[in-house]
Amino acid sequence: MTELLVELLPLLMFALVCACLMLGYNVAFTLAGTALTCAGLGIVSGHFDASLLRAFPDRMFGTMNNYTLIAVPLFVLMGVMMERSHLAEQLLNNMARLCGRLPAGMAISVVVVGMLLAACTGIVGATVVTMGLMSLPVMLKRGYSPELATGTICATGTLGQIIPPSIALVLLGDILSSAYQQAQLKMGIFNPQPVSVGDLFIGALVPGLLLVGLYIVYLLFTSLRRPDLAPSGQPEDADEVSAFTLLGSLLPPVILIVLVLGSIISGAATPTEAAGVGALGATLLAWQQGQLSRAKLADIARSTTVITTMVFTILIGASLFSLVFRGFGGEEMITHFFHNLPGGMVSATLIVMLVIFLLGFILDFIEITFVVVPIVGPVLLAMGLDPVWLGIMIALNLQTSFLTPPFGFALFYLRGVAPDEVATAAIYRGVVPFIVLQLALMLALAIWPQLVTWLPGQMH
Amino acid sequence: MPSQPQGSVYTAVEFLDSFSYFTGRLIAWLTLAMMLITCLIVVLRYGFSLGSIALQESLGYLHAAVFLLGMAFTLQQDGHVRVDIFYRRYSQQQKAWVNALGGIIFLLPFCLFIVFASWEFVVSSWAVHEGSPNAGGIPAVFLLKSLIPLAAALLALQGISGVLRSLLLLTQEPGLTQEPGLTQEAGVSHEQDATRAAGLSEAAHHD
């Protein structure tokens, strides 16, 4: 009996943190505090090795030294700058105008602009926060239902997982390539085929664009059926606007975004460099439009600090939680279960996807990539799965997980920047249709893996 | 009129809040510095084929300073996100209970833990004046590591302020409402930010 209880300790810990989060104290500190409480109880009862906790400062220091993550505050700064100086509002409005009387034109503009941003950052927190700041007030002002507006923003924000060049895909590609080598050696192939980050990027193109297409079709459909939820263009959209004025306000921000995106995709600049230059570009645009006073600049800097810190504090809290979770044998529990599973590849893949989905509630994709994929990757690949397909499925799966109430990360981040009059329940209801779309796409990829594997095959 | 001990607790809360706010206002400028340094790096590299390890590392230092030292400020602004399905509907009293207990059970032990766990880590770094692992890097890794316990200490101070404020409210201190840092749900909104800031600095000056 006690044996069983000890085995189930990680599950109990998971349940406890879920319960504690519902109380409403800050997520980051609840994660960390619950983990510490559990560790403390474990040390007293002899089920937890206290020396494991010594790794924590190293983990924090690792986050501090992660060059890629420096892109977060810079992208947040760019987003806040564009929002506070009304540049993004103009961009979105002009996009909406370009879409003209198109049903749900505004929401579709959000998806398109958000896709550009998601491609830039590849970081769920930053994209959701940026899009939330930029477009939620505008959409609400235009009469969208809070459900549809928040659902569109959350879903668009999580596109950063899958639209290349996503950081999630870079990390996944790195881990999968070594997992694939292991798997092939295990199968007796001594001249293993490599799989690269580039393969993953190319493999993600078709599914990523399909997903964006699905979002847009859904928005069009909703607007046609229920114009009260997603209004078409407003009367003033029909006002005569000279093409020149329209282009004049539309071009500078679009050029900025395209430059940032293009320099990352072409490999000319790192995401951090592109983000820094993009932020400066946004600053110059705001200044040129006469939107920038010293007080406003200070205000923008403060908001950037608060948002950045919010994202990283969650990362730190989740990191402590995962450390303790592993200390209680959570990792072994999952591996053990996985090895004793009947049903072969299909059920193994299904279970892995389910586990990753659940873990996505509390862990960042970085943690999941580094913790889960090395354990399950070689086994699954040895069963004959295509590594690119597996990578894309994991990325899509995490994207769905980050979107799923009540623990999806995207929802926390959007809640953080949404106005008070938007109910949390509205956000939760809003993402449901998008989750269905994601699941449909994953099902399609499972039935027709060629959707992923065809394009990389053509490139070789 | 508030009784004497409660009055002085109130003063302490106001002082800690304005201290966190002050640190935040300073740190915030670092984000703009990060932007400029990144652009400088880009210009040097692509314009003049010059690369500076120290400049590159300074970006990491600034970044770490922003998100570590900004934690207390963000707590004061209530910018740390909550799962607020139930929290939203709580009364002021209930919110104060959550914040008091959350602070005592979750936040303050976490701060203590960071200080204790990182102590050895930081002290050994100071002992050798640990420098950069890269040639030409900034020779101050020991200072960078020191940010970890420093951040925890700042966070603890603001955490104590939050707990005290909640306790004051629970003991029905007249004239004290749930003010910055407690009830506002995720106070990232700028107008709130600005008004709060104004109110807060006024309060600080009047005292």
PDB file of C-alpha atoms in Angstrom, chain A residues 151-315:
ATOM      1  CA  GLY A 151      -9.830  32.805 -28.819  1.00  0.00           C
ATOM      2  CA  THR A 152      -8.396  34.225 -32.029  1.00  0.00           C
ATOM      3  CA  ILE A 153      -5.556  35.952 -30.173  1.00  0.00           C
ATOM      4  CA  CYS A 154      -4.610  32.944 -28.029  1.00  0.00           C
ATOM      5  CA  ALA A 155      -4.681  30.582 -31.002  1.00  0.00           C
ATOM      6  CA  THR A 156      -2.726  33.002 -33.174  1.00  0.00           C
ATOM      7  CA  GLY A 157      -0.194  33.512 -30.383  1.00  0.00           C
ATOM      8  CA  THR A 158       0.503  29.805 -30.071  1.00  0.00           C
ATOM      9  CA  LEU A 159       1.313  29.644 -33.797  1.00  0.00           C
ATOM     10  CA  GLY A 160       4.841  30.500 -32.684  1.00  0.00           C
ATOM     11  CA  GLN A 161       5.260  26.805 -31.858  1.00  0.00           C
ATOM     12  CA  ILE A 162       4.805  25.644 -35.398  1.00  0.00           C
ATOM     13  CA  ILE A 163       5.442  28.491 -37.861  1.00  0.00           C
ATOM     14  CA  PRO A 164       9.151  28.424 -38.738  1.00  0.00           C
ATOM     15  CA  PRO A 165      11.590  29.641 -37.618  1.00  0.00           C
ATOM     16  CA  SER A 166      10.194  28.603 -34.266  1.00  0.00           C
ATOM     17  CA  ILE A 167      12.540  28.212 -31.325  1.00  0.00           C
ATOM     18  CA  ALA A 168      10.537  25.169 -30.277  1.00  0.00           C
ATOM     19  CA  LEU A 169      11.444  23.539 -33.593  1.00  0.00           C
ATOM     20  CA  VAL A 170      15.121  24.435 -33.200  1.00  0.00           C
ATOM     21  CA  LEU A 171      15.302  22.744 -29.788  1.00  0.00           C
ATOM     22  CA  LEU A 172      13.209  19.791 -30.952  1.00  0.00           C
ATOM     23  CA  GLY A 173      15.370  19.358 -34.049  1.00  0.00           C
ATOM     24  CA  ASP A 174      18.486  19.277 -31.922  1.00  0.00           C
ATOM     25  CA  ILE A 175      17.143  16.624 -29.543  1.00  0.00           C
ATOM     26  CA  LEU A 176      15.455  14.570 -32.263  1.00  0.00           C
ATOM     27  CA  SER A 177      18.598  14.303 -34.351  1.00  0.00           C
ATOM     28  CA  SER A 178      20.496  12.613 -31.518  1.00  0.00           C
ATOM     29  CA  ALA A 179      17.442  10.495 -30.636  1.00  0.00           C
ATOM     30  CA  TYR A 180      17.216   9.421 -34.286  1.00  0.00           C
ATOM     31  CA  GLN A 181      20.868   8.415 -34.357  1.00  0.00           C
ATOM     32  CA  GLN A 182      20.408   6.341 -31.188  1.00  0.00           C
ATOM     33  CA  ALA A 183      17.321   4.707 -32.645  1.00  0.00           C
ATOM     34  CA  GLN A 184      19.053   3.776 -35.897  1.00  0.00           C
ATOM     35  CA  LEU A 185      22.056   2.334 -34.077  1.00  0.00           C
ATOM     36  CA  LYS A 186      19.647   0.279 -31.967  1.00  0.00           C
ATOM     37  CA  MET A 187      18.058  -1.014 -35.168  1.00  0.00           C
ATOM     38  CA  GLY A 188      21.462  -2.073 -36.446  1.00  0.00           C
ATOM     39  CA  ILE A 189      21.844   0.709 -38.997  1.00  0.00           C
ATOM     40  CA  PHE A 190      25.453   1.768 -38.671  1.00  0.00           C
ATOM     41  CA  ASN A 191      25.303   4.478 -41.307  1.00  0.00           C
ATOM     42  CA  PRO A 192      22.502   6.530 -39.738  1.00  0.00           C
ATOM     43  CA  GLN A 193      20.587   9.158 -41.713  1.00  0.00           C
ATOM     44  CA  PRO A 194      20.717  12.604 -40.094  1.00  0.00           C
ATOM     45  CA  VAL A 195      17.700  14.810 -39.425  1.00  0.00           C
ATOM     46  CA  SER A 196      18.344  18.538 -39.176  1.00  0.00           C
ATOM     47  CA  VAL A 197      16.638  21.608 -37.804  1.00  0.00           C
ATOM     48  CA  GLY A 198      16.219  22.717 -41.416  1.00  0.00           C
ATOM     49  CA  ASP A 199      14.239  19.538 -42.183  1.00  0.00           C
ATOM     50  CA  LEU A 200      11.901  20.365 -39.327  1.00  0.00           C
ATOM     51  CA  PHE A 201      11.432  23.929 -40.588  1.00  0.00           C
ATOM     52  CA  ILE A 202      10.538  22.714 -44.059  1.00  0.00           C
ATOM     53  CA  GLY A 203       8.310  19.985 -42.660  1.00  0.00           C
ATOM     54  CA  ALA A 204       6.450  22.567 -40.570  1.00  0.00           C
ATOM     55  CA  LEU A 205       5.615  24.791 -43.544  1.00  0.00           C
ATOM     56  CA  VAL A 206       2.640  22.854 -44.924  1.00  0.00           C
ATOM     57  CA  PRO A 207       1.006  22.047 -41.559  1.00  0.00           C
ATOM     58  CA  GLY A 208       1.619  25.615 -40.315  1.00  0.00           C
ATOM     59  CA  LEU A 209       0.024  27.240 -43.332  1.00  0.00           C
ATOM     60  CA  LEU A 210      -2.810  24.686 -43.257  1.00  0.00           C
ATOM     61  CA  LEU A 211      -3.520  25.649 -39.669  1.00  0.00           C
ATOM     62  CA  VAL A 212      -3.590  29.369 -40.479  1.00  0.00           C
ATOM     63  CA  GLY A 213      -5.917  28.539 -43.378  1.00  0.00           C
ATOM     64  CA  LEU A 214      -8.202  26.599 -41.061  1.00  0.00           C
ATOM     65  CA  TYR A 215      -8.365  29.546 -38.623  1.00  0.00           C
ATOM     66  CA  ILE A 216      -9.290  31.932 -41.437  1.00  0.00           C
ATOM     67  CA  VAL A 217     -11.951  29.623 -42.871  1.00  0.00           C
ATOM     68  CA  TYR A 218     -13.449  29.213 -39.406  1.00  0.00           C
ATOM     69  CA  LEU A 219     -13.544  32.993 -38.870  1.00  0.00           C
ATOM     70  CA  LEU A 220     -15.161  33.571 -42.276  1.00  0.00           C
ATOM     71  CA  PHE A 221     -17.728  30.883 -41.548  1.00  0.00           C
ATOM     72  CA  THR A 222     -18.538  32.288 -38.085  1.00  0.00           C
ATOM     73  CA  SER A 223     -18.909  35.810 -39.370  1.00  0.00           C
ATOM     74  CA  LEU A 224     -21.287  34.731 -42.131  1.00  0.00           C
ATOM     75  CA  ARG A 225     -23.397  32.701 -39.737  1.00  0.00           C
ATOM     76  CA  ARG A 226     -23.278  35.021 -36.693  1.00  0.00           C
ATOM     77  CA  PRO A 227     -22.391  38.588 -37.756  1.00  0.00           C
ATOM     78  CA  ASP A 228     -23.126  39.746 -34.190  1.00  0.00           C
ATOM     79  CA  LEU A 229     -20.096  37.804 -32.920  1.00  0.00           C
ATOM     80  CA  ALA A 230     -17.702  38.782 -35.679  1.00  0.00           C
ATOM     81  CA  PRO A 231     -18.806  41.936 -37.478  1.00  0.00           C
ATOM     82  CA  SER A 232     -17.818  42.625 -41.048  1.00  0.00           C
ATOM     83  CA  GLY A 233     -16.169  45.896 -42.008  1.00  0.00           C
ATOM     84  CA  GLN A 234     -17.739  48.938 -40.364  1.00  0.00           C
ATOM     85  CA  PRO A 235     -19.386  51.780 -42.304  1.00  0.00           C
ATOM     86  CA  GLU A 236     -16.308  53.976 -41.930  1.00  0.00           C
ATOM     87  CA  ASP A 237     -14.288  51.301 -43.692  1.00  0.00           C
ATOM     88  CA  ALA A 238     -16.171  52.237 -46.845  1.00  0.00           C
ATOM     89  CA  ASP A 239     -15.127  55.895 -46.490  1.00  0.00           C
ATOM     90  CA  GLU A 240     -13.020  57.124 -49.316  1.00  0.00           C
ATOM     91  CA  VAL A 241      -9.430  56.666 -48.298  1.00  0.00           C
ATOM     92  CA  SER A 242      -6.855  57.501 -50.872  1.00  0.00           C
ATOM     93  CA  ALA A 243      -4.673  54.558 -51.747  1.00  0.00           C
ATOM     94  CA  PHE A 244      -1.672  56.720 -50.968  1.00  0.00           C
ATOM     95  CA  THR A 245      -2.733  57.462 -47.368  1.00  0.00           C
ATOM     96  CA  LEU A 246      -3.482  53.811 -46.847  1.00  0.00           C
ATOM     97  CA  LEU A 247      -0.130  52.694 -48.173  1.00  0.00           C
ATOM     98  CA  GLY A 248       1.689  55.440 -46.287  1.00  0.00           C
ATOM     99  CA  SER A 249       0.484  54.174 -42.929  1.00  0.00           C
ATOM    100  CA  LEU A 250       0.511  50.518 -43.885  1.00  0.00           C
ATOM    101  CA  LEU A 251       3.936  50.234 -45.427  1.00  0.00           C
ATOM    102  CA  PRO A 252       6.359  51.261 -42.647  1.00  0.00           C
ATOM    103  CA  PRO A 253       5.160  48.718 -40.068  1.00  0.00           C
ATOM    104  CA  VAL A 254       4.791  45.976 -42.701  1.00  0.00           C
ATOM    105  CA  ILE A 255       8.309  46.615 -43.981  1.00  0.00           C
ATOM    106  CA  LEU A 256       9.543  46.486 -40.386  1.00  0.00           C
ATOM    107  CA  ILE A 257       7.874  43.132 -39.719  1.00  0.00           C
ATOM    108  CA  VAL A 258       8.947  41.679 -43.058  1.00  0.00           C
ATOM    109  CA  LEU A 259      12.540  42.800 -42.445  1.00  0.00           C
ATOM    110  CA  VAL A 260      12.604  41.270 -38.966  1.00  0.00           C
ATOM    111  CA  LEU A 261      11.059  38.058 -40.257  1.00  0.00           C
ATOM    112  CA  GLY A 262      13.142  37.914 -43.400  1.00  0.00           C
ATOM    113  CA  SER A 263      16.438  38.426 -41.621  1.00  0.00           C
ATOM    114  CA  ILE A 264      15.668  35.528 -39.273  1.00  0.00           C
ATOM    115  CA  ILE A 265      14.371  33.178 -41.969  1.00  0.00           C
ATOM    116  CA  SER A 266      17.256  33.895 -44.321  1.00  0.00           C
ATOM    117  CA  GLY A 267      19.637  33.277 -41.441  1.00  0.00           C
ATOM    118  CA  ALA A 268      21.154  36.743 -41.772  1.00  0.00           C
ATOM    119  CA  ALA A 269      20.425  37.594 -38.136  1.00  0.00           C
ATOM    120  CA  THR A 270      19.646  35.785 -34.889  1.00  0.00           C
ATOM    121  CA  PRO A 271      16.165  36.291 -33.412  1.00  0.00           C
ATOM    122  CA  THR A 272      17.708  38.453 -30.683  1.00  0.00           C
ATOM    123  CA  GLU A 273      19.410  40.748 -33.186  1.00  0.00           C
ATOM    124  CA  ALA A 274      16.305  40.966 -35.330  1.00  0.00           C
ATOM    125  CA  ALA A 275      14.197  41.740 -32.257  1.00  0.00           C
ATOM    126  CA  GLY A 276      16.545  44.510 -31.118  1.00  0.00           C
ATOM    127  CA  VAL A 277      16.588  46.161 -34.516  1.00  0.00           C
ATOM    128  CA  GLY A 278      12.820  45.694 -34.809  1.00  0.00           C
ATOM    129  CA  ALA A 279      12.320  47.398 -31.444  1.00  0.00           C
ATOM    130  CA  LEU A 280      14.477  50.331 -32.525  1.00  0.00           C
ATOM    131  CA  GLY A 281      12.551  50.518 -35.793  1.00  0.00           C
ATOM    132  CA  ALA A 282       9.269  50.638 -33.901  1.00  0.00           C
ATOM    133  CA  THR A 283      10.718  53.342 -31.630  1.00  0.00           C
ATOM    134  CA  LEU A 284      11.789  55.445 -34.602  1.00  0.00           C
ATOM    135  CA  LEU A 285       8.394  55.010 -36.255  1.00  0.00           C
ATOM    136  CA  ALA A 286       6.648  56.106 -33.062  1.00  0.00           C
ATOM    137  CA  TRP A 287       8.987  59.070 -32.728  1.00  0.00           C
ATOM    138  CA  GLN A 288       8.473  60.058 -36.350  1.00  0.00           C
ATOM    139  CA  GLN A 289       4.705  60.005 -35.806  1.00  0.00           C
ATOM    140  CA  GLY A 290       5.141  62.345 -32.846  1.00  0.00           C
ATOM    141  CA  GLN A 291       3.863  59.719 -30.430  1.00  0.00           C
ATOM    142  CA  LEU A 292       6.872  59.573 -28.165  1.00  0.00           C
ATOM    143  CA  SER A 293       7.336  61.730 -25.087  1.00  0.00           C
ATOM    144  CA  ARG A 294       9.797  61.013 -22.297  1.00  0.00           C
ATOM    145  CA  ALA A 295       6.953  60.040 -19.958  1.00  0.00           C
ATOM    146  CA  LYS A 296       5.549  57.669 -22.560  1.00  0.00           C
ATOM    147  CA  LEU A 297       8.950  56.116 -23.140  1.00  0.00           C
ATOM    148  CA  ALA A 298       9.338  55.503 -19.402  1.00  0.00           C
ATOM    149  CA  ASP A 299       5.851  54.032 -19.296  1.00  0.00           C
ATOM    150  CA  ILE A 300       6.644  51.700 -22.209  1.00  0.00           C
ATOM    151  CA  ALA A 301       9.891  50.599 -20.550  1.00  0.00           C
ATOM    152  CA  ARG A 302       8.030  49.835 -17.290  1.00  0.00           C
ATOM    153  CA  SER A 303       5.379  47.767 -19.064  1.00  0.00           C
ATOM    154  CA  THR A 304       8.099  45.871 -20.918  1.00  0.00           C
ATOM    155  CA  THR A 305       9.785  45.108 -17.599  1.00  0.00           C
ATOM    156  CA  VAL A 306       6.591  43.888 -15.950  1.00  0.00           C
ATOM    157  CA  ILE A 307       5.640  41.629 -18.874  1.00  0.00           C
ATOM    158  CA  THR A 308       9.142  40.221 -19.327  1.00  0.00           C
ATOM    159  CA  THR A 309       9.468  39.524 -15.627  1.00  0.00           C
ATOM    160  CA  MET A 310       6.049  37.868 -15.544  1.00  0.00           C
ATOM    161  CA  VAL A 311       7.109  35.456 -18.309  1.00  0.00           C
ATOM    162  CA  PHE A 312      10.463  34.625 -16.723  1.00  0.00           C
ATOM    163  CA  THR A 313       9.120  34.240 -13.205  1.00  0.00           C
ATOM    164  CA  ILE A 314       6.748  31.568 -14.500  1.00  0.00           C
ATOM    165  CA  LEU A 315       9.692  29.924 -16.234  1.00  0.00           C
TER     166      LEU A 315
END
